[in-house]
PDB file of C-alpha atoms in Angstrom:
ATOM      1  CA  ASP A   1     -18.206 -13.913   5.272  1.00 70.00           C
ATOM      2  CA  THR A   2     -20.522 -12.173   2.811  1.00 74.00           C
ATOM      3  CA  GLU A   3     -19.057  -8.697   2.951  1.00 93.00           C
ATOM      4  CA  VAL A   4     -16.847  -6.424   0.918  1.00 97.00           C
ATOM      5  CA  THR A   5     -14.747  -4.313   3.291  1.00 97.00           C
ATOM      6  CA  GLN A   6     -13.374  -0.950   2.226  1.00 98.00           C
ATOM      7  CA  THR A   7     -10.848   1.206   4.055  1.00 98.00           C
ATOM      8  CA  PRO A   8     -10.629   3.980   4.916  1.00 98.00           C
ATOM      9  CA  LYS A   9     -14.272   5.065   5.213  1.00 97.00           C
ATOM     10  CA  HIS A  10     -13.311   8.720   4.799  1.00 98.00           C
ATOM     11  CA  LEU A  11     -10.240  10.299   3.249  1.00 98.00           C
ATOM     12  CA  VAL A  12      -9.229  13.911   2.782  1.00 97.00           C
ATOM     13  CA  MET A  13      -6.194  14.500   0.596  1.00 96.00           C
ATOM     14  CA  GLY A  14      -4.414  17.388  -1.017  1.00 95.00           C
ATOM     15  CA  MET A  15      -3.839  17.609  -4.742  1.00 95.00           C
ATOM     16  CA  THR A  16      -0.152  16.724  -4.336  1.00 93.00           C
ATOM     17  CA  ASN A  17      -0.700  13.752  -2.033  1.00 93.00           C
ATOM     18  CA  LYS A  18      -0.447  10.053  -2.801  1.00 97.00           C
ATOM     19  CA  LYS A  19      -2.950   7.795  -1.081  1.00 97.00           C
ATOM     20  CA  SER A  20      -4.474   4.353  -1.566  1.00 98.00           C
ATOM     21  CA  LEU A  21      -7.958   2.928  -1.145  1.00 98.00           C
ATOM     22  CA  LYS A  22      -8.252  -0.699  -0.106  1.00 98.00           C
ATOM     23  CA  CYS A  23     -10.915  -3.324  -0.704  1.00 98.00           C
ATOM     24  CA  GLU A  24     -11.078  -6.870   0.635  1.00 98.00           C
ATOM     25  CA  GLN A  25     -13.492  -9.769   0.199  1.00 97.00           C
ATOM     26  CA  HIS A  26     -13.421 -13.382   1.353  1.00 94.00           C
ATOM     27  CA  MET A  27     -16.350 -14.742  -0.622  1.00 94.00           C
ATOM     28  CA  GLY A  28     -14.132 -16.460  -3.169  1.00 95.00           C
ATOM     29  CA  HIS A  29     -15.197 -13.991  -5.847  1.00 95.00           C
ATOM     30  CA  ARG A  30     -12.742 -13.762  -8.732  1.00 96.00           C
ATOM     31  CA  ALA A  31     -14.038 -10.503 -10.243  1.00 96.00           C
ATOM     32  CA  MET A  32     -13.561  -7.191  -8.464  1.00 97.00           C
ATOM     33  CA  TYR A  33     -14.604  -3.712  -9.481  1.00 97.00           C
ATOM     34  CA  TRP A  34     -14.024  -0.052  -8.719  1.00 98.00           C
ATOM     35  CA  TYR A  35     -16.852   2.446  -9.134  1.00 98.00           C
ATOM     36  CA  LYS A  36     -17.024   6.205  -8.667  1.00 98.00           C
ATOM     37  CA  GLN A  37     -20.278   7.726  -7.420  1.00 97.00           C
ATOM     38  CA  LYS A  38     -21.043  11.427  -7.302  1.00 95.00           C
ATOM     39  CA  ALA A  39     -23.875  12.749  -5.140  1.00 92.00           C
ATOM     40  CA  LYS A  40     -27.356  11.907  -6.417  1.00 89.00           C
ATOM     41  CA  LYS A  41     -25.909   9.928  -9.350  1.00 94.00           C
ATOM     42  CA  PRO A  42     -25.628   6.217 -10.097  1.00 95.00           C
ATOM     43  CA  PRO A  43     -22.291   4.417  -9.652  1.00 96.00           C
ATOM     44  CA  GLU A  44     -19.984   4.712 -12.670  1.00 96.00           C
ATOM     45  CA  LEU A  45     -17.730   1.791 -13.529  1.00 96.00           C
ATOM     46  CA  MET A  46     -14.000   2.572 -13.475  1.00 98.00           C
ATOM     47  CA  PHE A  47     -12.091  -0.724 -13.532  1.00 98.00           C
ATOM     48  CA  VAL A  48     -12.783  -4.452 -13.647  1.00 97.00           C
ATOM     49  CA  TYR A  49     -10.385  -7.183 -12.553  1.00 97.00           C
ATOM     50  CA  SER A  50     -11.143 -10.740 -13.552  1.00 96.00           C
ATOM     51  CA  TYR A  51      -8.950 -13.510 -12.140  1.00 97.00           C
ATOM     52  CA  GLU A  52      -6.564 -10.841 -10.856  1.00 97.00           C
ATOM     53  CA  LYS A  53      -6.052  -9.366 -14.324  1.00 97.00           C
ATOM     54  CA  LEU A  54      -7.293  -5.964 -15.436  1.00 97.00           C
ATOM     55  CA  SER A  55     -10.010  -6.625 -17.980  1.00 95.00           C
ATOM     56  CA  ILE A  56     -11.790  -3.283 -18.249  1.00 94.00           C
ATOM     57  CA  ASN A  57     -10.523   0.283 -17.862  1.00 94.00           C
ATOM     58  CA  GLU A  58     -13.316   2.741 -18.616  1.00 94.00           C
ATOM     59  CA  SER A  59     -10.934   5.436 -19.909  1.00 94.00           C
ATOM     60  CA  VAL A  60     -10.050   6.451 -16.380  1.00 97.00           C
ATOM     61  CA  PRO A  61      -7.309   9.124 -16.012  1.00 97.00           C
ATOM     62  CA  SER A  62      -3.891   7.768 -15.095  1.00 97.00           C
ATOM     63  CA  ARG A  63      -3.955   9.567 -11.757  1.00 97.00           C
ATOM     64  CA  PHE A  64      -6.082   6.578 -10.688  1.00 98.00           C
ATOM     65  CA  SER A  65      -4.035   3.357 -10.676  1.00 98.00           C
ATOM     66  CA  PRO A  66      -5.682   0.049  -9.723  1.00 98.00           C
ATOM     67  CA  GLU A  67      -3.879  -2.970  -8.367  1.00 98.00           C
ATOM     68  CA  CYS A  68      -5.051  -6.486  -7.559  1.00 98.00           C
ATOM     69  CA  PRO A  69      -2.341  -8.171  -5.440  1.00 97.00           C
ATOM     70  CA  ASN A  70      -4.360 -11.371  -4.964  1.00 96.00           C
ATOM     71  CA  SER A  71      -7.861 -12.752  -5.371  1.00 94.00           C
ATOM     72  CA  SER A  72      -9.093 -11.167  -2.128  1.00 97.00           C
ATOM     73  CA  LEU A  73      -7.608  -7.686  -2.362  1.00 98.00           C
ATOM     74  CA  LEU A  74      -8.103  -4.712  -4.623  1.00 98.00           C
ATOM     75  CA  ASN A  75      -6.350  -1.372  -4.269  1.00 98.00           C
ATOM     76  CA  LEU A  76      -6.832   1.989  -5.930  1.00 98.00           C
ATOM     77  CA  HIS A  77      -3.762   4.197  -5.838  1.00 98.00           C
ATOM     78  CA  LEU A  78      -4.404   7.924  -6.056  1.00 98.00           C
ATOM     79  CA  HIS A  79      -1.932  10.597  -7.115  1.00 96.00           C
ATOM     80  CA  ALA A  80      -2.273  14.237  -8.115  1.00 96.00           C
ATOM     81  CA  LEU A  81      -6.044  14.223  -7.904  1.00 96.00           C
ATOM     82  CA  GLN A  82      -8.274  17.178  -8.675  1.00 97.00           C
ATOM     83  CA  PRO A  83     -11.113  18.563  -6.541  1.00 97.00           C
ATOM     84  CA  GLU A  84     -13.612  17.190  -9.071  1.00 97.00           C
ATOM     85  CA  ASP A  85     -12.388  13.690  -8.188  1.00 98.00           C
ATOM     86  CA  SER A  86     -14.094  14.066  -4.820  1.00 98.00           C
ATOM     87  CA  ALA A  87     -16.725  11.327  -4.674  1.00 97.00           C
ATOM     88  CA  LEU A  88     -17.731   8.047  -3.049  1.00 98.00           C
ATOM     89  CA  TYR A  89     -15.502   5.245  -4.348  1.00 98.00           C
ATOM     90  CA  LEU A  90     -17.184   1.874  -4.249  1.00 98.00           C
ATOM     91  CA  CYS A  91     -15.645  -1.555  -4.553  1.00 98.00           C
ATOM     92  CA  ALA A  92     -17.697  -4.553  -5.619  1.00 97.00           C
ATOM     93  CA  SER A  93     -17.070  -8.232  -6.233  1.00 96.00           C
ATOM     94  CA  SER A  94     -18.771 -11.132  -7.961  1.00 94.00           C
ATOM     95  CA  GLN A  95     -18.004 -14.327  -9.783  1.00 92.00           C
ATOM     96  CA  PRO A  96     -16.838 -13.560 -13.316  1.00 90.00           C
ATOM     97  CA  GLY A  97     -19.650 -13.876 -15.802  1.00 84.00           C
ATOM     98  CA  GLN A  98     -22.374 -13.704 -13.163  1.00 81.00           C
ATOM     99  CA  PRO A  99     -24.273 -10.529 -12.277  1.00 79.00           C
ATOM    100  CA  LEU A 100     -26.055 -12.460  -9.537  1.00 79.00           C
ATOM    101  CA  GLY A 101     -24.267 -12.060  -6.262  1.00 82.00           C
ATOM    102  CA  TYR A 102     -22.703  -8.722  -7.168  1.00 89.00           C
ATOM    103  CA  THR A 103     -21.776  -7.340  -3.714  1.00 94.00           C
ATOM    104  CA  PHE A 104     -20.780  -3.770  -2.930  1.00 96.00           C
ATOM    105  CA  GLY A 105     -18.721  -2.393  -0.101  1.00 97.00           C
ATOM    106  CA  SER A 106     -19.805   0.701   1.830  1.00 97.00           C
ATOM    107  CA  GLY A 107     -17.340   2.877  -0.024  1.00 97.00           C
ATOM    108  CA  THR A 108     -14.658   5.420   0.751  1.00 98.00           C
ATOM    109  CA  ARG A 109     -15.806   9.027   0.862  1.00 97.00           C
ATOM    110  CA  LEU A 110     -12.930  10.932  -0.768  1.00 98.00           C
ATOM    111  CA  THR A 111     -12.488  14.690  -0.546  1.00 98.00           C
ATOM    112  CA  VAL A 112      -9.715  16.345  -2.556  1.00 97.00           C
ATOM    113  CA  VAL A 113      -8.720  19.788  -1.275  1.00 96.00           C
TER     114      VAL A 113
ATOM    115  CA  GLY B   1     -46.044  12.341  -4.841  1.00 46.00           C
ATOM    116  CA  GLU B   2     -43.255  11.906  -7.413  1.00 45.00           C
ATOM    117  CA  SER B   3     -41.125  14.630  -8.923  1.00 39.00           C
ATOM    118  CA  VAL B   4     -38.798  14.207 -11.868  1.00 41.00           C
ATOM    119  CA  GLY B   5     -36.406  16.784 -13.167  1.00 42.00           C
ATOM    120  CA  LEU B   6     -32.804  17.847 -12.975  1.00 50.00           C
ATOM    121  CA  HIS B   7     -32.559  16.528  -9.436  1.00 69.00           C
ATOM    122  CA  LEU B   8     -32.836  12.968  -8.232  1.00 84.00           C
ATOM    123  CA  PRO B   9     -36.455  11.875  -8.663  1.00 92.00           C
ATOM    124  CA  THR B  10     -38.118  11.663  -5.289  1.00 95.00           C
ATOM    125  CA  LEU B  11     -41.089   9.649  -4.086  1.00 96.00           C
ATOM    126  CA  SER B  12     -42.613  10.616  -0.744  1.00 97.00           C
ATOM    127  CA  VAL B  13     -45.017   8.219   0.948  1.00 97.00           C
ATOM    128  CA  GLN B  14     -46.606   7.687   4.335  1.00 97.00           C
ATOM    129  CA  GLU B  15     -45.593   4.728   6.484  1.00 97.00           C
ATOM    130  CA  GLY B  16     -47.826   1.782   5.697  1.00 97.00           C
ATOM    131  CA  ASP B  17     -48.557   2.859   2.126  1.00 97.00           C
ATOM    132  CA  ASN B  18     -47.472   0.824  -0.862  1.00 97.00           C
ATOM    133  CA  SER B  19     -44.674   2.368  -2.959  1.00 97.00           C
ATOM    134  CA  ILE B  20     -44.046   1.980  -6.662  1.00 97.00           C
ATOM    135  CA  ILE B  21     -40.698   2.994  -8.111  1.00 97.00           C
ATOM    136  CA  ASN B  22     -40.382   3.052 -11.871  1.00 96.00           C
ATOM    137  CA  CYS B  23     -37.493   2.599 -14.245  1.00 95.00           C
ATOM    138  CA  ALA B  24     -37.316   2.890 -18.026  1.00 94.00           C
ATOM    139  CA  TYR B  25     -34.590   1.205 -20.023  1.00 92.00           C
ATOM    140  CA  SER B  26     -33.641   1.622 -23.648  1.00 89.00           C
ATOM    141  CA  ASN B  27     -31.682  -1.489 -24.630  1.00 90.00           C
ATOM    142  CA  SER B  28     -33.988  -4.100 -26.137  1.00 90.00           C
ATOM    143  CA  ALA B  29     -31.189  -6.660 -25.684  1.00 91.00           C
ATOM    144  CA  SER B  30     -31.241  -6.279 -21.891  1.00 92.00           C
ATOM    145  CA  ASP B  31     -31.850  -9.709 -20.423  1.00 92.00           C
ATOM    146  CA  TYR B  32     -31.370  -9.393 -16.677  1.00 94.00           C
ATOM    147  CA  PHE B  33     -32.586  -6.673 -14.344  1.00 95.00           C
ATOM    148  CA  ILE B  34     -31.707  -5.897 -10.749  1.00 96.00           C
ATOM    149  CA  TRP B  35     -33.021  -3.491  -8.135  1.00 97.00           C
ATOM    150  CA  TYR B  36     -30.575  -2.083  -5.597  1.00 97.00           C
ATOM    151  CA  LYS B  37     -31.223  -0.090  -2.422  1.00 97.00           C
ATOM    152  CA  GLN B  38     -28.628   2.430  -1.305  1.00 97.00           C
ATOM    153  CA  GLU B  39     -28.926   3.911   2.153  1.00 96.00           C
ATOM    154  CA  SER B  40     -27.006   7.005   3.148  1.00 93.00           C
ATOM    155  CA  GLY B  41     -23.343   6.238   3.725  1.00 89.00           C
ATOM    156  CA  LYS B  42     -23.579   2.720   2.340  1.00 93.00           C
ATOM    157  CA  GLY B  43     -23.031   0.915  -0.927  1.00 95.00           C
ATOM    158  CA  PRO B  44     -25.868  -0.397  -3.093  1.00 96.00           C
ATOM    159  CA  GLN B  45     -27.517  -3.501  -1.675  1.00 95.00           C
ATOM    160  CA  PHE B  46     -29.227  -6.159  -3.825  1.00 94.00           C
ATOM    161  CA  ILE B  47     -33.022  -6.304  -3.346  1.00 96.00           C
ATOM    162  CA  ILE B  48     -34.475  -8.442  -6.110  1.00 96.00           C
ATOM    163  CA  ASP B  49     -33.783  -9.453  -9.689  1.00 95.00           C
ATOM    164  CA  ILE B  50     -35.711 -10.676 -12.709  1.00 96.00           C
ATOM    165  CA  ARG B  51     -34.751 -12.276 -16.004  1.00 94.00           C
ATOM    166  CA  SER B  52     -36.204 -11.156 -19.292  1.00 94.00           C
ATOM    167  CA  ASN B  53     -38.182 -14.396 -19.712  1.00 95.00           C
ATOM    168  CA  MET B  54     -40.325 -13.420 -16.713  1.00 97.00           C
ATOM    169  CA  ASP B  55     -42.744 -10.546 -16.181  1.00 97.00           C
ATOM    170  CA  LYS B  56     -43.151 -10.692 -12.403  1.00 98.00           C
ATOM    171  CA  ARG B  57     -41.142 -11.837  -9.444  1.00 98.00           C
ATOM    172  CA  GLN B  58     -41.982 -11.535  -5.757  1.00 97.00           C
ATOM    173  CA  GLY B  59     -39.815 -11.329  -2.695  1.00 95.00           C
ATOM    174  CA  GLN B  60     -40.478 -10.424   0.887  1.00 93.00           C
ATOM    175  CA  ARG B  61     -42.624  -7.249   0.700  1.00 96.00           C
ATOM    176  CA  VAL B  62     -41.191  -6.464  -2.745  1.00 98.00           C
ATOM    177  CA  THR B  63     -42.387  -7.261  -6.237  1.00 98.00           C
ATOM    178  CA  VAL B  64     -40.650  -6.499  -9.504  1.00 98.00           C
ATOM    179  CA  LEU B  65     -42.661  -6.154 -12.702  1.00 98.00           C
ATOM    180  CA  LEU B  66     -41.114  -6.202 -16.156  1.00 97.00           C
ATOM    181  CA  ASN B  67     -42.861  -4.956 -19.275  1.00 96.00           C
ATOM    182  CA  LYS B  68     -40.552  -5.652 -22.211  1.00 94.00           C
ATOM    183  CA  THR B  69     -42.986  -4.193 -24.729  1.00 94.00           C
ATOM    184  CA  VAL B  70     -42.526  -0.684 -23.357  1.00 95.00           C
ATOM    185  CA  LYS B  71     -39.113  -1.337 -21.758  1.00 94.00           C
ATOM    186  CA  HIS B  72     -40.339  -0.583 -18.274  1.00 95.00           C
ATOM    187  CA  LEU B  73     -39.411  -2.025 -14.901  1.00 95.00           C
ATOM    188  CA  SER B  74     -41.060  -1.294 -11.572  1.00 97.00           C
ATOM    189  CA  LEU B  75     -40.394  -2.091  -7.946  1.00 98.00           C
ATOM    190  CA  GLN B  76     -43.365  -2.342  -5.623  1.00 98.00           C
ATOM    191  CA  ILE B  77     -42.797  -2.175  -1.887  1.00 98.00           C
ATOM    192  CA  ALA B  78     -45.726  -3.238   0.274  1.00 98.00           C
ATOM    193  CA  ALA B  79     -46.459  -1.584   3.636  1.00 97.00           C
ATOM    194  CA  THR B  80     -43.542   0.817   3.305  1.00 98.00           C
ATOM    195  CA  GLN B  81     -41.574   1.397   6.493  1.00 97.00           C
ATOM    196  CA  PRO B  82     -39.240   4.238   7.535  1.00 96.00           C
ATOM    197  CA  GLY B  83     -36.326   1.816   7.110  1.00 96.00           C
ATOM    198  CA  ASP B  84     -37.175   1.640   3.417  1.00 98.00           C
ATOM    199  CA  SER B  85     -36.082   5.269   2.987  1.00 97.00           C
ATOM    200  CA  ALA B  86     -33.151   5.147   0.575  1.00 97.00           C
ATOM    201  CA  VAL B  87     -32.174   5.683  -3.042  1.00 97.00           C
ATOM    202  CA  TYR B  88     -33.294   2.857  -5.318  1.00 98.00           C
ATOM    203  CA  PHE B  89     -31.451   2.040  -8.527  1.00 97.00           C
ATOM    204  CA  CYS B  90     -32.495  -0.248 -11.308  1.00 96.00           C
ATOM    205  CA  ALA B  91     -29.697  -1.940 -13.242  1.00 95.00           C
ATOM    206  CA  GLU B  92     -29.555  -4.153 -16.312  1.00 94.00           C
ATOM    207  CA  THR B  93     -27.198  -6.423 -18.170  1.00 92.00           C
ATOM    208  CA  ALA B  94     -27.302  -7.216 -21.862  1.00 88.00           C
ATOM    209  CA  GLY B  95     -25.551  -9.072 -24.629  1.00 79.00           C
ATOM    210  CA  GLY B  96     -23.619 -11.480 -22.461  1.00 78.00           C
ATOM    211  CA  SER B  97     -22.133  -8.755 -20.276  1.00 83.00           C
ATOM    212  CA  TYR B  98     -22.322  -9.592 -16.604  1.00 86.00           C
ATOM    213  CA  ILE B  99     -21.620  -6.050 -15.441  1.00 91.00           C
ATOM    214  CA  PRO B 100     -24.796  -4.135 -14.515  1.00 92.00           C
ATOM    215  CA  THR B 101     -25.478  -0.747 -16.044  1.00 91.00           C
ATOM    216  CA  PHE B 102     -27.192   1.497 -13.520  1.00 94.00           C
ATOM    217  CA  GLY B 103     -30.227   3.693 -14.130  1.00 93.00           C
ATOM    218  CA  ARG B 104     -30.691   7.159 -12.689  1.00 91.00           C
ATOM    219  CA  GLY B 105     -32.080   6.281  -9.265  1.00 95.00           C
ATOM    220  CA  THR B 106     -35.123   7.353  -7.240  1.00 97.00           C
ATOM    221  CA  SER B 107     -35.066   8.673  -3.703  1.00 97.00           C
ATOM    222  CA  LEU B 108     -37.796   7.141  -1.525  1.00 98.00           C
ATOM    223  CA  ILE B 109     -38.770   9.119   1.585  1.00 97.00           C
ATOM    224  CA  VAL B 110     -41.078   7.417   4.064  1.00 97.00           C
ATOM    225  CA  HIS B 111     -42.830   9.665   6.545  1.00 95.00           C
ATOM    226  CA  PRO B 112     -43.804   8.136   9.908  1.00 91.00           C
TER     227      PRO B 112
END
């Protein structure tokens, strides 16, 4: 299995809702990442987990809460989002310390209304 | 032709032509470079990479050139096909970091 699977593919949520994005990989990668991508822009790093521990938080607002329950799963919990948080949220994985083999999922298209 | 401005740079080519997508970087400590292809509705997909101790690397229909003197990277796609239409991002790592930093991106449109 050489894929990173993200669910759901599309999500519409209100500003008072709580929702979660899920990411799964079975490549044995021990580093997992969340990125945010706005239209016509490059992906922006949000969080990095290395060996299931949060190693990088790029000053992301607390309304985004990551969780890594095990080495194959990565969640992003969303609460009280703003319309400007609407974007494509990408998950990626790799081996820690190795940019080679960095694999992205297809993303979750999030719309906040 | 190529247009650069406030919008995503766009390169329009005819099917069968060769395409050249350019990328400038600013960090002289960058030591590893990657090209990604992102099709509509998908995540970035690895195309080819090159280390800073090389100046050229070839793959299937793609070639990456690195000019460290002027901090310039290019991706050449031979015999461009409609399936090559996508946004292409260059990315780099530096100083022991293994997390790529993405460049602005170029939209490639291939006309049949």
